[in-house]
CSV table of C-alpha atoms in Angstrom, one decimal:
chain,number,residue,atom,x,y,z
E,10,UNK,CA,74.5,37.9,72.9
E,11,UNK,CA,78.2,38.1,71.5
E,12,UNK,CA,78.9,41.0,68.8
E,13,UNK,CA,77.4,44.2,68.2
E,14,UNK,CA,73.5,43.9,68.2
E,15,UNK,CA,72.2,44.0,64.6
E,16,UNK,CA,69.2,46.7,64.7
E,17,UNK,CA,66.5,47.3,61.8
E,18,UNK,CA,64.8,50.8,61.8
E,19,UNK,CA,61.2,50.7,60.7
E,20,UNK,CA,59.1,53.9,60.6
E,21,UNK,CA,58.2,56.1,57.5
E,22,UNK,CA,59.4,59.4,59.3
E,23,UNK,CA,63.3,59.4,57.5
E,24,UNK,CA,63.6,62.2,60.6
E,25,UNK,CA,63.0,59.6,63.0
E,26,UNK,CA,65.2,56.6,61.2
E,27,UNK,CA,68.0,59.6,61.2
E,28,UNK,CA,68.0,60.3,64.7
E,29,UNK,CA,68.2,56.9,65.9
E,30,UNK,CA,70.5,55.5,63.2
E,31,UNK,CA,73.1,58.6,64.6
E,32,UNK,CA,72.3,57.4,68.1
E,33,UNK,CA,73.2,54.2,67.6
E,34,UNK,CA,76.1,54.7,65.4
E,35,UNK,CA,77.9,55.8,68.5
E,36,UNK,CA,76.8,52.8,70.7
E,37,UNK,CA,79.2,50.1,70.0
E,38,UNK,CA,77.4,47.3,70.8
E,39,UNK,CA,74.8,48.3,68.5
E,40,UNK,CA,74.5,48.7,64.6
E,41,UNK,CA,71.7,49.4,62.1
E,42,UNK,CA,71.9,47.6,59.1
E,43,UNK,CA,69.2,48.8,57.4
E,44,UNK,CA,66.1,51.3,57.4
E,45,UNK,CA,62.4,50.5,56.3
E,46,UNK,CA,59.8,53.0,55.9
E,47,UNK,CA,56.9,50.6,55.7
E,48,UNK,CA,55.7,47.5,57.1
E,49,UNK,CA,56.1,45.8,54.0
E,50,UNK,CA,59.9,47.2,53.4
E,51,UNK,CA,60.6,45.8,57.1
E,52,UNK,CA,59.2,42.2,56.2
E,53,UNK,CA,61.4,42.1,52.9
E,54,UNK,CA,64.5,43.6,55.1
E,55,UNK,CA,64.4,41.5,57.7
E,56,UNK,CA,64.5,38.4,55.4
E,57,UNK,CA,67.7,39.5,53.3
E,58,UNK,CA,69.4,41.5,56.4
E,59,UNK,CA,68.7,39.0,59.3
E,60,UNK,CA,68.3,41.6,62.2
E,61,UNK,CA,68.4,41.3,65.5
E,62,UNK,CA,65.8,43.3,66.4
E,63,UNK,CA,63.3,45.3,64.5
E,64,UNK,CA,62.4,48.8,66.0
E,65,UNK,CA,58.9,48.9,64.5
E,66,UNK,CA,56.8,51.9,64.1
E,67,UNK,CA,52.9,51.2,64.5
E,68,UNK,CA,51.7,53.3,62.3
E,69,UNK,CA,53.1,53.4,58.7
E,70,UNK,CA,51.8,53.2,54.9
E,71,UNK,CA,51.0,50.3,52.7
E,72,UNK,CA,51.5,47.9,55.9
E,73,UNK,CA,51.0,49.1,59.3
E,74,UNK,CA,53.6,48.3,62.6
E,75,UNK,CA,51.4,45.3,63.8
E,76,UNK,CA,50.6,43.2,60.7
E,77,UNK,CA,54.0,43.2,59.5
E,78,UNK,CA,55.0,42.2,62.9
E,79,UNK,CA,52.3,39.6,62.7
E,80,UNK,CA,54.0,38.4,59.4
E,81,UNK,CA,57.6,38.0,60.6
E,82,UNK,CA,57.2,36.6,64.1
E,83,UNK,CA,54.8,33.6,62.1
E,84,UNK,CA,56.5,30.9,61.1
E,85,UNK,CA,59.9,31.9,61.6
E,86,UNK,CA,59.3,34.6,59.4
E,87,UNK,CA,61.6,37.0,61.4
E,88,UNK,CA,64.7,34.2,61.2
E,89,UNK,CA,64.9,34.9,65.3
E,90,UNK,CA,64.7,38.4,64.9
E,91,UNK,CA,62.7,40.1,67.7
E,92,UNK,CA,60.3,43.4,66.9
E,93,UNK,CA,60.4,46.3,69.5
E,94,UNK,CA,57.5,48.7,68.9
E,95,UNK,CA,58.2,52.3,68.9
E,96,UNK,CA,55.1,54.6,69.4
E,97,UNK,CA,53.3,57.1,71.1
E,98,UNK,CA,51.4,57.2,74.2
E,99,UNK,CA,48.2,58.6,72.3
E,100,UNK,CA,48.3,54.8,70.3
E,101,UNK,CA,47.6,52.9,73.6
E,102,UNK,CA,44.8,51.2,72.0
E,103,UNK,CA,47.3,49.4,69.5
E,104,UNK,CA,49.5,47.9,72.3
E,105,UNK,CA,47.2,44.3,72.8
E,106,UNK,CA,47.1,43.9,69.0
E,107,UNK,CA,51.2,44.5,69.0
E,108,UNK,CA,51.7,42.4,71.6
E,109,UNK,CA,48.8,39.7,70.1
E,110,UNK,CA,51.0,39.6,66.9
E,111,UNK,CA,54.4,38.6,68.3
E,112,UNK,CA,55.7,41.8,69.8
E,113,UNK,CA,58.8,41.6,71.8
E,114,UNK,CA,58.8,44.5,73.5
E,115,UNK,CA,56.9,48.7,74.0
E,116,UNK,CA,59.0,51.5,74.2
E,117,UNK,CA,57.4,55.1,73.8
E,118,UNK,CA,59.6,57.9,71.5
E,119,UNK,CA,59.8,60.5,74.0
E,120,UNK,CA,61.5,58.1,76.3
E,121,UNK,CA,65.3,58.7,77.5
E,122,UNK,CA,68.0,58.3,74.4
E,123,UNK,CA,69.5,55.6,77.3
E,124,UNK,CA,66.5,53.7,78.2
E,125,UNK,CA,65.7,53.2,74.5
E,126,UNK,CA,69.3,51.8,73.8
E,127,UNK,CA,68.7,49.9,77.0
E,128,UNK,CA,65.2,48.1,75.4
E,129,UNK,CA,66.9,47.4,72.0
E,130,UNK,CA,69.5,45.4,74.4
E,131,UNK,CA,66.6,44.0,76.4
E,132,UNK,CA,64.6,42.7,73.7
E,133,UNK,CA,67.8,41.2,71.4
E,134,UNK,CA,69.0,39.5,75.1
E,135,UNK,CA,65.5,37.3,74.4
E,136,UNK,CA,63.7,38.9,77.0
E,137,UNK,CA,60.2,41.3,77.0
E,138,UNK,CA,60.1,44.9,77.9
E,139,UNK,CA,57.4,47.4,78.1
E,140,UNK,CA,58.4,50.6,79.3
E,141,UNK,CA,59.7,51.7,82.3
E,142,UNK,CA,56.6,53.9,84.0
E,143,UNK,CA,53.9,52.2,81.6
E,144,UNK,CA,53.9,49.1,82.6
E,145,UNK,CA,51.2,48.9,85.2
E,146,UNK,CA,49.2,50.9,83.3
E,147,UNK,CA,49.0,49.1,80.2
E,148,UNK,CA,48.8,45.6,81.9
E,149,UNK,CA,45.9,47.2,83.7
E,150,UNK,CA,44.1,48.6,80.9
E,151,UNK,CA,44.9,45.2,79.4
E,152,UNK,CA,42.9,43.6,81.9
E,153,UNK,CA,40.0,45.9,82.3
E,154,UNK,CA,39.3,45.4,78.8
E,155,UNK,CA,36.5,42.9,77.5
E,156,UNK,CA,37.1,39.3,78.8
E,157,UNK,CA,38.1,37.2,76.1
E,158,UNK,CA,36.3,33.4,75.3
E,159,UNK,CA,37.7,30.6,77.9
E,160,UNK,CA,39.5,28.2,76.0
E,161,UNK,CA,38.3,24.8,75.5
E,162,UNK,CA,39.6,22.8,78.8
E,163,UNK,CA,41.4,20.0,76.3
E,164,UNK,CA,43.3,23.1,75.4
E,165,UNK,CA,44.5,24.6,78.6
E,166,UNK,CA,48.2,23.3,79.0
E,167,UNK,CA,49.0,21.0,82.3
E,168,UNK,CA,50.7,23.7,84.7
E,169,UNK,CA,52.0,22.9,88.4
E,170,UNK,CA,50.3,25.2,91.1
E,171,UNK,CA,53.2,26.8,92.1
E,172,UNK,CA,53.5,27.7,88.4
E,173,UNK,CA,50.4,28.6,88.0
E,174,UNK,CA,51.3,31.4,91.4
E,175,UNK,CA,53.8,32.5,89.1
E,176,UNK,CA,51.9,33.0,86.3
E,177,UNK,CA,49.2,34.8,87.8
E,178,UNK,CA,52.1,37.3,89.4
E,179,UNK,CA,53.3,37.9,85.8
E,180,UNK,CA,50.3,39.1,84.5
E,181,UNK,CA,49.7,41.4,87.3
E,182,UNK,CA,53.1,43.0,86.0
E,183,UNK,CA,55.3,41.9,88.9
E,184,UNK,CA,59.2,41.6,88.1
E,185,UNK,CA,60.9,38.4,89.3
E,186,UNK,CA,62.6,39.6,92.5
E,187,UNK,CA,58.9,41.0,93.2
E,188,UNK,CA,57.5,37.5,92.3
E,189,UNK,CA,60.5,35.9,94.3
E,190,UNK,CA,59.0,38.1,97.2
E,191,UNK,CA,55.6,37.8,97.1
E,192,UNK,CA,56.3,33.3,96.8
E,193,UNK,CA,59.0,33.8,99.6
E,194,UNK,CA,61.3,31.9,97.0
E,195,UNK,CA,64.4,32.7,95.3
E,196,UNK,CA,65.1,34.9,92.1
E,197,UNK,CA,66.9,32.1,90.2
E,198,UNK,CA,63.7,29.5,91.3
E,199,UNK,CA,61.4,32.1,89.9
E,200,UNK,CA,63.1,33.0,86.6
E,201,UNK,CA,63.5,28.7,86.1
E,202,UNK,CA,59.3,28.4,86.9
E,203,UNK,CA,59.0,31.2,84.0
E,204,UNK,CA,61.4,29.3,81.7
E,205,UNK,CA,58.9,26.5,82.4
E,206,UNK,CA,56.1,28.1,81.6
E,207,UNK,CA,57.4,30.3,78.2
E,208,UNK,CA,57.8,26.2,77.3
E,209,UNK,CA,54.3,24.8,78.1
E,210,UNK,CA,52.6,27.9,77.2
E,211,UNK,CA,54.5,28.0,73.6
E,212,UNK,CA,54.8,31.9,74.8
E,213,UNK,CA,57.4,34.0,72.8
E,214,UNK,CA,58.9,36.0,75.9
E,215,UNK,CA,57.4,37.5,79.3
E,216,UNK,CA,54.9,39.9,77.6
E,217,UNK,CA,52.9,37.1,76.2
E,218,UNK,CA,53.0,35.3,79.7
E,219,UNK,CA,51.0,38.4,80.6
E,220,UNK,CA,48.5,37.8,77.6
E,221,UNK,CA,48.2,33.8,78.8
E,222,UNK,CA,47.7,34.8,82.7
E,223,UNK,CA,44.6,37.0,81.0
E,224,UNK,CA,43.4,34.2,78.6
E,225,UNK,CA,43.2,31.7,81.2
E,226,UNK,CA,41.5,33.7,83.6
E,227,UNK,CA,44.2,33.7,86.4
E,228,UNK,CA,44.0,37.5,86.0
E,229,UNK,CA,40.5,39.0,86.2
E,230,UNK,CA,39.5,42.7,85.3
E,231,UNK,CA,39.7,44.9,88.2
E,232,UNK,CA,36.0,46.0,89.6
């Protein structure tokens, strides 16, 4: 992405929209234009100030984190912009509805001032991110959770096996050097088989690859 990365702050602490509005004033390639302290706020916002990336708190007045990123990644309703959610660990249990409604990424607020700058950068590049040390664990929990309905066969989209390998490996959290690895294939013929699926899967970025893998059964709940 050319420019400085246009960053919206969403959370109804102003404590927490200061802190990270200072951080990022002294990040170059980064620059908030504008602070919402509800979900509704951040909907309006992102409309007029055409963010890059939304930094979404979960859990706010009048419109929670997750329906207002429901609202803006349907139907173009973010105009490209991508949501990161900001949260805690103790709201685990709202990660596969954030994720379900168009999240881009999951960062926690007690993470490193660096790796946060790092996942606003992550998630405006077009790619996913879910912490760094969380990862496995949420995909796990993910998956141990109830199994959801198997979609209609007519509706399962035609994948390759080999792609199908891949997409299995996503779900179980693996990066794409790991992937590349485990397939004894190269990074770059890895990350063009995920470009291939994000297409025939209509998925929004690598953490909803994870959410197909589960929905199509190619990742089962551990016993």
């Amino acid at each position: 992405m050319n420019g400085s990365v246009r960053v919206l702050l969403a959370d109804d602490q102003p404590l927490v929209r200061s802190g990270l509005r200072v951080l990022m004033a002294d990040t170059p390639d980064l620059e908030v234009v504008g602070e919402a302290a509800n979900g509704a706020e951040a909907v309006r916002m992102t409309a007029e100030l055409a963010p890059d990336v939304v930094v979404m708190d979960i859990r706010m007045p009048e419109m929670d984190g997750i329906e207002a990123t429901r609202r803006l990644t349907a139907a173009d309703g973010a105009g490209g912009a991508r949501v990161l959610i900001l949260t805690t660990f103790d709201e685990d249990e709202h990660v596969y509805g954030a994720l379900r409604a168009g999240a881009s990424g999951f960062a926690v607020k007690d993470m490193a001032l660096d790796d946060l700058l790092a996942a606003v950068r992550v998630v405006a590049a077009g790619d996913a991110l879910i912490a760094p040390g969380v990862t496995r664990r949420l995909i796990a929990d993910f998956v141990a959770g109830p199994a959801p309905a198997a979609p209609a066969p007519e509706r399962v989209p035609a994948i390759t096996g080999r792609e199908q390998e891949v997409l299995t490996l996503v779900g179980r959290g693996l990066s794409n050097g790991e992937i590349a690895q485990d397939l004894f294939i190269t990074v770059a013929t890895t990350k063009s088989h995920v470009a291939r699926l994000l297409t025939k899967l209509d998925a929004r970025d690598r953490v909803h690859l994870v959410i197909k893998a589960y929905e199509m059964g190619l990742v089962a709940p551990p016993p």
